[in-house]
XYZ file of C-alpha atoms in Angstrom:
703
model
C 28.737 -15.636 20.954
C 29.880 -12.068 21.670
C 29.126 -10.558 25.064
C 27.617 -7.647 23.120
C 24.882 -10.023 22.024
C 23.610 -10.324 25.608
C 22.936 -6.763 26.782
C 21.147 -6.123 30.035
C 17.940 -4.167 29.715
C 16.260 -1.587 31.867
C 13.217 -1.225 29.657
C 9.992 -0.572 31.574
C 7.064 -2.958 31.464
C 4.436 -2.256 28.827
C 1.099 -3.427 30.283
C -0.711 -3.316 26.936
C 1.862 -5.403 25.081
C 0.181 -8.442 23.556
C 2.766 -11.044 24.465
C 3.773 -13.545 21.824
C 4.702 -16.686 23.735
C 7.345 -19.096 22.476
C 6.139 -22.596 23.307
C 8.506 -25.554 22.958
C 7.627 -29.059 21.866
C 9.972 -31.889 20.958
C 9.499 -34.045 17.875
C 11.226 -37.118 16.535
C 12.410 -36.569 12.982
C 11.934 -39.231 10.323
C 14.620 -41.741 9.440
C 15.974 -41.932 12.975
C 17.576 -38.542 12.399
C 17.031 -37.521 15.993
C 14.994 -35.131 18.074
C 14.232 -31.535 17.137
C 12.825 -28.710 19.241
C 9.812 -27.051 17.634
C 9.224 -23.528 18.987
C 5.782 -22.136 18.160
C 5.186 -18.377 18.343
C 1.640 -17.728 19.544
C -0.003 -14.724 21.197
C -3.147 -16.787 21.982
C -5.353 -14.746 19.634
C -6.639 -15.793 16.217
C -5.082 -14.721 12.925
C -6.754 -11.304 13.103
C -4.286 -10.385 15.883
C -0.863 -11.252 14.429
C 2.170 -12.265 16.477
C 4.405 -9.283 17.287
C 7.519 -8.672 19.355
C 7.856 -6.348 22.313
C 10.187 -6.801 25.306
C 8.059 -9.483 26.988
C 7.697 -11.401 23.721
C 11.451 -11.288 23.145
C 11.986 -12.497 26.704
C 9.672 -15.442 26.058
C 11.658 -16.466 22.983
C 14.887 -16.084 24.968
C 13.572 -18.449 27.663
C 12.598 -20.981 25.010
C 16.126 -20.821 23.604
C 17.565 -21.233 27.101
C 15.511 -24.414 27.443
C 16.588 -25.943 24.147
C 20.227 -24.942 24.588
C 20.266 -26.843 27.891
C 19.534 -30.110 26.088
C 22.358 -32.067 24.517
C 20.251 -34.571 22.571
C 18.800 -32.195 19.977
C 19.821 -32.226 16.318
C 17.869 -29.099 15.231
C 15.830 -26.189 16.508
C 12.783 -25.202 14.442
C 10.585 -22.084 14.743
C 7.074 -21.637 13.379
C 3.979 -19.547 14.092
C 0.347 -19.965 15.034
C -2.127 -20.809 12.246
C -1.877 -18.404 9.278
C 0.673 -16.160 11.007
C 4.403 -16.449 11.543
C 5.071 -12.942 12.882
C 4.620 -9.412 11.566
C 7.523 -7.951 13.542
C 7.853 -5.301 16.199
C 4.913 -4.289 18.371
C 4.360 -0.723 17.174
C 2.342 0.111 20.308
C 5.508 -0.471 22.288
C 7.572 1.721 19.978
C 5.100 4.552 20.491
C 5.639 4.349 24.248
C 9.432 4.457 24.223
C 10.484 7.628 25.958
C 14.088 8.181 24.914
C 16.673 7.336 22.311
C 18.391 5.116 24.874
C 15.231 3.027 25.240
C 15.058 2.582 21.477
C 18.676 1.464 21.504
C 17.865 -1.032 24.246
C 14.974 -2.648 22.419
C 17.064 -2.805 19.257
C 19.885 -4.535 21.106
C 17.439 -6.842 22.866
C 15.972 -8.024 19.583
C 19.410 -8.574 18.111
C 20.602 -10.486 21.165
C 17.644 -12.884 21.086
C 17.292 -13.426 17.339
C 21.002 -13.936 16.657
C 21.051 -16.915 19.030
C 19.095 -18.823 16.377
C 22.027 -18.484 14.013
C 24.715 -19.195 16.607
C 23.432 -22.463 18.058
C 25.746 -25.479 17.926
C 23.077 -27.215 15.817
C 21.231 -26.028 12.676
C 18.125 -23.908 13.034
C 15.113 -24.014 10.744
C 12.349 -21.463 10.285
C 8.985 -22.780 9.093
C 7.202 -19.716 7.687
C 3.631 -20.954 7.902
C 1.969 -17.560 7.364
C 2.622 -13.834 7.112
C 6.236 -12.976 7.932
C 7.059 -9.292 7.884
C 9.694 -7.072 9.417
C 11.061 -8.613 12.590
C 9.136 -11.778 11.806
C 11.127 -12.312 8.638
C 14.283 -11.367 10.535
C 13.637 -14.284 12.918
C 13.723 -16.512 9.841
C 16.812 -14.819 8.396
C 18.727 -15.484 11.608
C 18.039 -19.207 11.158
C 20.207 -21.528 9.092
C 17.403 -22.679 6.765
C 13.884 -21.555 5.862
C 10.758 -23.210 4.476
C 7.560 -21.381 3.568
C 3.952 -22.349 3.089
C 2.540 -21.612 -0.351
C -0.390 -20.129 1.534
C 1.672 -17.543 3.422
C -0.094 -14.217 2.852
C 2.973 -11.976 2.671
C 6.726 -12.064 3.151
C 8.462 -8.708 3.397
C 10.785 -6.243 5.072
C 8.488 -3.190 4.823
C 10.237 -0.974 7.383
C 11.431 1.681 4.929
C 7.818 2.430 3.975
C 7.206 3.289 7.644
C 10.262 5.482 8.049
C 12.378 2.767 9.699
C 14.997 0.207 8.658
C 15.148 -3.567 9.193
C 16.483 -3.266 12.728
C 16.929 -6.837 13.920
C 19.463 -8.180 11.455
C 17.785 -7.911 8.065
C 20.045 -5.241 6.566
C 23.106 -7.420 7.239
C 21.779 -10.955 6.852
C 19.711 -10.617 3.672
C 22.449 -9.312 1.338
C 24.767 -12.074 2.530
C 22.035 -14.650 1.885
C 20.751 -13.544 -1.541
C 23.248 -10.933 -2.710
C 23.048 -7.133 -2.647
C 20.907 -6.713 -5.780
C 18.075 -8.866 -4.450
C 18.459 -7.403 -0.970
C 18.000 -3.896 -2.374
C 14.805 -5.074 -4.054
C 13.353 -6.460 -0.820
C 14.571 -3.780 1.606
C 14.360 -0.601 -0.505
C 12.515 -0.995 -3.783
C 9.508 -3.052 -2.705
C 8.613 -0.840 0.282
C 8.785 2.262 -1.904
C 6.749 0.608 -4.680
C 3.433 0.797 -2.807
C 4.865 -1.535 -0.170
C 4.993 -4.564 -2.447
C 4.988 -7.884 -0.594
C 6.640 -11.093 -1.723
C 4.472 -14.084 -2.427
C 6.010 -17.374 -1.255
C 7.087 -18.336 -4.787
C 8.714 -14.909 -5.212
C 10.614 -15.458 -1.972
C 11.732 -18.875 -3.217
C 12.955 -17.468 -6.541
C 14.909 -14.760 -4.740
C 16.511 -17.304 -2.406
C 14.930 -15.860 0.726
C 13.427 -19.276 1.477
C 14.828 -22.698 0.625
C 11.720 -24.859 0.132
C 7.952 -24.498 -0.362
C 5.228 -26.820 0.871
C 1.448 -26.771 0.673
C -0.509 -25.469 3.706
C -2.401 -28.686 4.478
C 0.650 -30.594 5.717
C 3.173 -27.787 5.894
C 4.678 -28.567 9.303
C 4.914 -32.293 8.586
C 6.598 -31.715 5.228
C 8.931 -29.101 6.719
C 10.003 -31.552 9.424
C 10.537 -34.265 6.830
C 12.640 -31.832 4.757
C 14.601 -30.907 7.897
C 15.497 -34.570 8.398
C 16.617 -34.794 4.768
C 18.847 -31.745 5.150
C 20.360 -33.185 8.317
C 21.045 -36.612 6.828
C 22.539 -35.080 3.691
C 19.964 -36.331 1.207
C 18.947 -32.719 0.467
C 21.580 -30.086 -0.182
C 20.698 -26.408 0.060
C 22.827 -24.359 -2.332
C 23.952 -20.859 -1.464
C 25.063 -18.265 -4.037
C 28.688 -17.265 -4.328
C 29.713 -14.119 -2.528
C 28.947 -11.041 -4.622
C 31.896 -9.288 -6.205
C 32.945 -5.796 -5.242
C 31.661 -4.519 -8.603
C 28.272 -6.177 -8.103
C 27.976 -4.725 -4.631
C 28.937 -1.233 -5.792
C 26.502 -1.387 -8.710
C 23.656 -2.474 -6.423
C 24.264 0.406 -4.019
C 24.536 2.943 -6.850
C 21.295 1.689 -8.391
C 19.585 1.830 -4.987
C 20.605 5.454 -4.487
C 19.337 6.397 -7.947
C 16.051 4.628 -7.294
C 15.532 6.397 -3.967
C 16.367 9.793 -5.476
C 13.800 9.197 -8.211
C 11.117 7.887 -5.836
C 11.499 10.202 -2.863
C 13.754 13.099 -3.914
C 15.872 11.920 -0.953
C 13.407 13.609 1.393
C 12.725 10.884 4.015
C 15.811 9.682 5.891
C 14.944 5.973 6.173
C 15.744 4.823 2.604
C 19.155 6.483 2.739
C 19.955 4.912 6.099
C 18.910 1.506 4.786
C 21.256 1.895 1.825
C 24.101 2.910 4.136
C 23.561 -0.279 6.149
C 23.463 -2.403 3.003
C 26.681 -0.827 1.767
C 28.418 -1.353 5.118
C 27.250 -4.971 5.252
C 29.756 -5.849 2.552
C 32.721 -5.550 4.918
C 31.202 -5.401 8.419
C 31.196 -8.264 10.874
C 27.954 -9.187 12.605
C 28.601 -7.234 15.810
C 29.444 -4.045 13.921
C 26.529 -4.389 11.518
C 23.995 -5.057 14.258
C 25.267 -2.069 16.275
C 24.848 0.122 13.187
C 21.269 -1.109 12.820
C 20.632 -0.194 16.465
C 21.915 3.345 15.925
C 19.927 3.848 12.733
C 16.764 2.549 14.398
C 17.246 4.893 17.360
C 17.782 7.916 15.092
C 14.791 7.193 12.890
C 12.414 6.420 15.744
C 12.648 10.004 17.002
C 12.045 11.534 13.548
C 8.851 13.400 12.563
C 8.656 11.185 9.476
C 8.143 8.121 11.658
C 5.361 9.811 13.615
C 3.576 10.663 10.370
C 4.194 7.150 9.031
C 2.701 5.488 12.095
C -0.322 7.789 11.825
C -0.769 6.791 8.166
C -0.208 3.135 9.037
C -3.021 3.307 11.590
C -5.304 4.888 9.008
C -4.662 2.089 6.534
C -4.823 -0.712 9.106
C -7.729 0.558 11.210
C -9.768 3.450 9.845
C -9.831 1.961 6.332
C -11.286 -1.235 7.777
C -13.873 0.578 9.881
C -15.037 3.485 7.710
C -16.883 6.320 9.386
C -20.555 7.002 8.671
C -21.521 3.611 7.275
C -25.014 2.280 8.156
C -25.483 -1.096 9.817
C -24.316 -3.855 7.480
C -27.542 -5.723 8.254
C -29.251 -3.263 5.876
C -27.124 -4.422 2.945
C -28.726 -6.375 0.117
C -26.933 -9.294 -1.544
C -25.385 -8.595 -4.944
C -25.709 -11.636 -7.204
C -25.258 -10.018 -10.626
C -23.507 -6.853 -11.803
C -24.181 -4.817 -14.909
C -21.709 -2.397 -16.483
C -22.626 0.264 -19.030
C -19.705 0.610 -21.411
C -17.100 -1.852 -22.654
C -13.995 0.315 -22.793
C -10.796 0.075 -20.791
C -12.240 1.171 -17.434
C -15.349 -0.977 -17.889
C -13.178 -4.005 -18.624
C -11.114 -3.433 -15.503
C -14.275 -3.164 -13.429
C -15.763 -6.307 -14.947
C -12.694 -8.383 -14.137
C -12.581 -6.981 -10.598
C -16.227 -7.856 -9.893
C -15.814 -11.333 -11.356
C -12.570 -12.114 -9.500
C -13.451 -10.658 -6.128
C -17.258 -10.787 -5.841
C -17.547 -14.074 -7.814
C -20.745 -12.934 -9.555
C -21.862 -12.833 -13.197
C -20.994 -9.543 -14.901
C -22.637 -8.310 -18.087
C -21.336 -5.355 -20.114
C -23.504 -3.348 -22.516
C -22.192 -1.008 -25.191
C -23.796 0.808 -28.115
C -22.523 -1.506 -30.858
C -21.877 -5.256 -31.164
C -18.339 -4.495 -32.303
C -17.476 -2.499 -29.191
C -19.076 -5.091 -26.944
C -17.115 -7.887 -28.644
C -13.868 -5.928 -28.488
C -14.399 -5.233 -24.791
C -15.083 -8.888 -24.038
C -12.028 -9.967 -26.048
C -9.869 -7.531 -24.092
C -11.126 -9.002 -20.802
C -10.389 -12.525 -22.030
C -6.905 -11.324 -22.942
C -6.394 -10.061 -19.398
C -7.572 -13.400 -18.008
C -5.148 -15.223 -20.313
C -2.335 -12.970 -19.083
C -3.206 -13.741 -15.462
C -3.183 -17.451 -16.232
C 0.168 -17.273 -18.031
C 1.669 -15.569 -14.989
C 0.123 -18.235 -12.731
C -1.911 -15.634 -10.864
C -5.011 -17.691 -11.556
C -5.292 -21.431 -12.154
C -6.596 -22.811 -15.464
C -9.884 -23.704 -13.737
C -10.176 -20.198 -12.299
C -9.455 -18.681 -15.720
C -12.270 -20.731 -17.257
C -14.607 -19.729 -14.435
C -13.839 -16.038 -14.983
C -14.468 -16.303 -18.726
C -17.803 -17.905 -17.959
C -18.798 -15.138 -15.533
C -18.255 -12.212 -17.931
C -20.488 -11.550 -20.939
C -21.195 -8.577 -23.196
C -23.870 -7.310 -25.565
C -25.956 -4.317 -26.597
C -29.278 -4.934 -24.842
C -29.852 -3.092 -21.549
C -32.703 -5.472 -20.718
C -29.980 -7.970 -19.705
C -29.807 -5.883 -16.514
C -33.360 -6.785 -15.453
C -32.073 -9.263 -12.860
C -28.977 -7.292 -11.821
C -28.567 -6.077 -8.250
C -25.907 -3.487 -9.040
C -25.327 -1.558 -12.270
C -22.437 0.860 -12.714
C -21.829 3.165 -15.655
C -18.337 3.714 -17.061
C -19.039 5.951 -20.053
C -17.700 9.308 -21.224
C -17.361 11.947 -18.507
C -20.259 14.123 -19.636
C -23.170 14.998 -17.354
C -25.867 14.828 -20.031
C -24.582 11.489 -21.336
C -24.551 10.017 -17.836
C -28.046 11.358 -17.082
C -29.365 9.596 -20.175
C -27.583 6.369 -19.217
C -29.139 6.519 -15.760
C -32.611 7.059 -17.232
C -32.171 4.152 -19.647
C -30.901 1.853 -16.911
C -33.693 2.749 -14.497
C -36.230 1.806 -17.151
C -35.080 -1.837 -17.193
C -33.771 -2.669 -13.705
C -35.736 -3.741 -10.634
C -36.746 -1.237 -7.969
C -34.089 -2.599 -5.609
C -31.175 -2.498 -8.049
C -28.465 -0.018 -7.109
C -27.405 2.367 -9.872
C -23.834 3.629 -9.562
C -21.491 5.941 -11.417
C -17.714 5.815 -11.669
C -17.512 9.544 -12.299
C -14.292 11.163 -11.132
C -15.593 14.695 -10.603
C -19.192 15.262 -11.710
C -22.128 15.684 -9.337
C -23.776 12.333 -8.671
C -26.898 14.051 -7.390
C -27.333 16.006 -10.608
C -27.079 12.793 -12.608
C -29.888 11.290 -10.542
C -32.160 14.311 -10.084
C -34.742 13.247 -12.704
C -34.872 9.570 -11.758
C -37.896 7.889 -10.253
C -35.778 6.377 -7.440
C -32.816 8.686 -6.759
C -32.396 7.096 -3.326
C -30.731 4.022 -4.899
C -28.059 6.041 -6.737
C -24.490 6.208 -5.484
C -21.047 7.295 -6.641
C -18.498 4.507 -6.843
C -15.221 6.129 -7.836
C -12.420 3.662 -8.538
C -8.836 4.635 -9.276
C -6.727 3.511 -12.195
C -5.402 0.821 -12.462
C -8.451 -0.679 -10.794
C -6.823 -3.984 -9.878
C -3.977 -2.239 -8.054
C -5.244 0.951 -6.449
C -6.934 0.148 -3.110
C -9.105 3.250 -2.684
C -12.797 3.462 -3.504
C -14.534 6.801 -2.917
C -18.177 6.026 -2.082
C -20.248 9.128 -2.813
C -23.528 9.670 -1.014
C -26.013 12.149 -2.432
C -28.661 13.876 -0.342
C -31.135 11.244 -1.578
C -29.077 8.046 -1.137
C -30.730 5.795 1.423
C -29.070 3.694 4.114
C -29.724 0.353 2.395
C -27.972 1.534 -0.759
C -25.027 2.859 1.213
C -24.730 -0.292 3.335
C -24.820 -2.455 0.202
C -22.183 -0.321 -1.490
C -19.801 -0.713 1.446
C -20.476 -4.444 1.784
C -19.702 -4.874 -1.906
C -16.527 -2.779 -1.534
C -15.364 -5.178 1.171
C -15.963 -8.112 -1.193
C -13.890 -6.294 -3.794
C -11.122 -5.882 -1.184
C -11.170 -2.120 -1.576
C -10.704 0.449 1.168
C -13.880 2.490 0.903
C -14.156 6.044 2.221
C -17.510 7.810 2.496
C -17.481 11.240 0.827
C -20.049 13.923 0.264
C -21.359 14.589 -3.228
C -19.059 17.519 -3.900
C -17.156 18.236 -7.155
C -13.945 16.236 -7.421
C -14.708 14.423 -4.151
C -11.330 14.163 -2.344
C -8.390 12.963 -4.419
C -9.209 14.681 -7.697
C -10.200 17.863 -5.922
C -6.849 18.139 -4.172
C -4.748 17.018 -7.139
C -6.588 19.393 -9.475
C -6.031 22.311 -7.103
C -2.361 21.365 -6.787
C -1.861 21.036 -10.554
C -3.805 24.231 -11.089
C -1.450 26.255 -8.907
C 1.663 24.809 -10.545
C 0.384 25.248 -14.107
C -0.844 28.706 -13.118
C 2.720 29.629 -12.185
C 3.887 28.375 -15.608
C 1.135 30.367 -17.335
C 2.513 33.458 -15.579
C 6.038 32.861 -16.855
C 7.722 30.351 -14.554
C 9.820 27.930 -16.617
C 8.155 24.523 -16.752
C 11.271 22.754 -15.441
C 11.411 25.088 -12.434
C 7.723 24.671 -11.577
C 7.883 20.916 -12.008
C 10.693 20.634 -9.451
C 9.005 22.917 -6.945
C 7.255 20.186 -4.981
C 10.384 18.047 -4.585
C 10.549 18.800 -0.810
C 7.425 16.665 -0.361
C 9.076 13.567 -1.842
C 5.958 12.737 -3.872
C 5.937 9.687 -6.169
C 5.890 11.899 -9.250
C 6.202 15.557 -10.164
C 3.151 17.648 -11.176
C 3.783 17.481 -14.901
C 4.629 13.784 -14.728
C 1.216 13.383 -13.088
C -0.366 15.480 -15.834
C 1.194 13.168 -18.420
C 0.014 10.054 -16.573
C -3.562 11.293 -16.200
C -3.604 12.648 -19.738
C -3.850 16.370 -20.555
C -7.374 16.006 -21.979
C -8.690 14.294 -18.842
C -6.924 16.786 -16.575
C -8.343 19.675 -18.574
C -11.871 18.286 -18.355
C -11.625 17.868 -14.585
C -10.186 21.382 -14.172
C -13.096 22.782 -16.212
C -15.556 20.923 -13.982
C -13.869 22.220 -10.854
C -13.676 25.779 -12.253
C -17.392 25.716 -12.915
C -18.002 24.699 -9.293
C -15.367 26.890 -7.605
C -14.347 29.626 -10.073
C -12.491 31.647 -7.455
C -10.027 28.830 -6.615
C -9.819 26.538 -9.653
C -8.561 28.038 -12.895
C -8.333 26.565 -16.372
C -4.838 26.849 -17.827
C -4.810 28.302 -21.353
C -1.523 26.516 -21.972
C -3.006 23.135 -21.021
C -5.930 23.985 -23.324
C -3.409 24.620 -26.114
C -1.676 21.341 -25.276
C -4.958 19.467 -25.739
C -5.939 21.384 -28.860
C -2.590 20.482 -30.442
C -3.116 16.814 -29.576
C -0.124 16.577 -27.266
C -0.359 13.731 -24.785
C 3.217 13.614 -23.473
C 5.062 16.333 -21.574
C 8.277 14.363 -21.286
C 10.141 12.076 -23.677
C 12.461 9.293 -22.576
C 14.696 8.772 -25.593
C 17.786 7.867 -23.543
C 15.919 6.577 -20.507
C 15.984 9.978 -18.796
C 13.083 12.449 -18.874
C 13.377 15.421 -21.233
C 10.713 18.061 -21.805
C 9.297 17.690 -25.311
C 10.499 20.553 -27.498
C 7.044 21.373 -28.869
C 5.533 21.210 -25.376
C 8.238 23.539 -24.083
C 7.266 26.021 -26.781
C 3.596 25.861 -25.751
C 4.456 26.544 -22.114
C 6.994 29.272 -22.887
C 6.165 32.893 -22.233
C 4.729 35.035 -19.474
C 6.033 38.073 -17.657
C 5.744 37.129 -13.989
C 7.967 34.139 -13.210
C 8.197 32.635 -9.731
C 11.020 30.836 -7.964
C 10.771 27.189 -6.899
C 10.213 28.274 -3.311
C 7.441 30.651 -4.330
C 5.684 27.961 -6.380
C 5.991 25.531 -3.469
C 4.535 28.026 -1.002
C 1.718 28.906 -3.383
C 0.779 25.277 -4.004
C 0.926 24.212 -0.366
C -1.063 27.199 0.830
C -3.719 26.242 -1.705
C -3.731 22.630 -0.485
C -4.041 23.769 3.134
C -6.954 26.006 2.176
C -8.696 23.256 0.210
C -8.272 20.675 2.980
C -9.734 23.068 5.527
C -12.755 23.774 3.329
C -13.333 20.067 2.724
C -13.335 19.328 6.446
C -15.482 22.328 7.336
C -17.971 21.558 4.543
C -18.312 17.920 5.617
C -16.959 16.433 2.402
C -15.363 13.861 4.710
C -15.852 12.954 8.350
C -12.477 14.378 9.313
C -8.947 15.163 8.125
C -8.028 11.511 8.645
C -10.184 10.597 5.652
C -8.411 13.156 3.472
C -5.102 11.597 4.440
C -6.391 8.071 3.871
C -7.618 9.026 0.406
C -4.318 10.629 -0.562
C -2.289 7.645 0.658
C -4.483 4.988 -0.967
C -5.758 6.870 -4.016
C -2.840 9.090 -4.984
C 0.092 7.089 -3.625
C 1.232 9.884 -1.335
C 3.872 8.561 1.026
C 3.377 7.444 4.586
C 6.085 9.818 5.815
C 3.841 12.771 4.935
C 1.025 11.104 6.856
C -1.123 11.790 3.811
C -1.032 15.586 3.905
C -2.657 17.162 6.974
C 0.076 16.149 9.479
C 2.613 17.794 7.186
C 0.488 20.940 6.958
C 0.307 21.062 10.766
C 4.015 20.370 11.221
C 5.069 22.996 8.688
C 2.782 25.672 10.156
C 0.773 25.975 6.935
C -2.471 24.931 8.624
C -2.413 27.794 11.101
C -0.995 30.373 8.709
C -3.752 29.610 6.202
C -6.840 29.167 8.382
C -5.690 29.868 11.942
C -6.310 26.247 12.962
C -4.508 22.949 13.033
C -6.100 19.828 11.583
C -5.108 17.758 14.617
C -5.517 18.797 18.242
C -2.029 17.600 19.125
C 1.095 17.465 17.056
C 1.980 14.046 15.735
C 5.268 13.369 17.472
C 7.569 10.417 17.634
C 9.634 9.433 20.634
C 11.189 12.622 22.135
């Protein structure tokens, strides 16, 4: 082993580091294969406090390796984790306390020096991934010779790029050599930028990240038995042939194109990760690990990382402990759900309630045909889940049995929660509420999935307006984690507590918002789109305006978003917002023309690349006051800063953190923006617009 793999360290002690201890036991393998060391990573907390690595944790693993290396009778070294958790990587609390680039370099080198020993032992090493393995946790496994995984492992991933970092303890070098550059790009670059997609154990097996899968009940025993079979030669573990130069070059080119499309090359981390993957083709281990250390040190002092860690905390902490929620003891049990409507959104909601809350769900529509069509569509979705093995055959049958549909609202008389998912019209929704209230019990909660209308106005003529709540899901319902829970001035604590308890059952991140037009996400996106389309109305070429927000690195451009939402829906929301705030929200005459002409697509993709539709271009042509890209950007961001300030000051949310949480979880805005308010502070737009920052102190990374 190279001397460079054993650096000295002058890192300070971190008193609040939760130390993950590496405890060694010795086991006799089956078939008289010999004795193996079994190192268990355990921070002495339950699964709610995952194993992580800071300096003291790395030192503990190093001592365990010293112990096993001193023995000459071992035939294998195996590493596993505490129940349900392998390791989720670096201790981010420690990273926040590093005070210089040199300290970041030291912790990077320390991790490399410890983990690489697993791959440089004189005997094979085995990683038994018994639970979640992310970041540095997965890199422990990658440094081993072989890997097994439990089918019950919650997530396997290298998510660093989503946080503004890179896999810094060997992943960028080891993974492409294990599975090839194409698959490595998927795990290291594409998945983190695709809403931080995690690998399920079977996905990891198919990619070649792990070598064998075993069921949770006897995972360690089966992994040890498999280890003995590998050692005695009765099981051979194939490895793919080395990728060709052409395959490597194609993978790197595709990765760069993907990152440009996803991020406009704004955040530095994806580009650095690609550089490391490209260099891995010809680098030796020492050179590659040193390059990872340098990249980690550079990125740790970036403003993008500070914003990412802020967003990460919002998702991991604030989302799980929402502000303003009454005591959960006030919540009522929900044993049956009713849904008014049987269209696409209603079907998505029905399947969500059945899968997550495990309760009967009944849909009601105006005609037997629509009810039957809606139920058939839900059954089709269940069949698709079963064919993809996302639900078992028994689970598929159970789900079909839970969902029913018809035309009689009296089927809701024993429901505890009824939600409407009908056309976005205030009068229609008022009538639905009145009809529902006539048949449900006095304790049944009545909810609306409205995206922008006033919930209070829907409920103002009801006998019991205190049990009405807004329950705004985002499309696609099964994927998007945000749920805006809208409290009116009448909503009582029991209703609110029940709504949040149900949201937790549905595995949604619920944010409490005031009953204000557009709530949070749609209010901000409508204001943003309004400013960009306003610039086009004035004469700015559509292509220029649509590229104006590229410096933010958003997941899609404004007019791509308009196409995704649908011009008719976007127009309706803008009209609602204009009625509420006529001085700030305008209705675009060109979008009106787009809807009148029946145009639903802004872009075509005939050759795989986006091109503005010729007829759409003609609609948006004209105007005598064009703006530059920079002017459109400044106009849009000033508007966003103004709107965020008003939302905070008016109490639409408890604080700017909730705006950021909503934009990350409901609009897919990237972690490296921190949502939006950290960016507005950092760019000076907060103070230039309202004279105040959103946060008392600047969000900074390591100086």
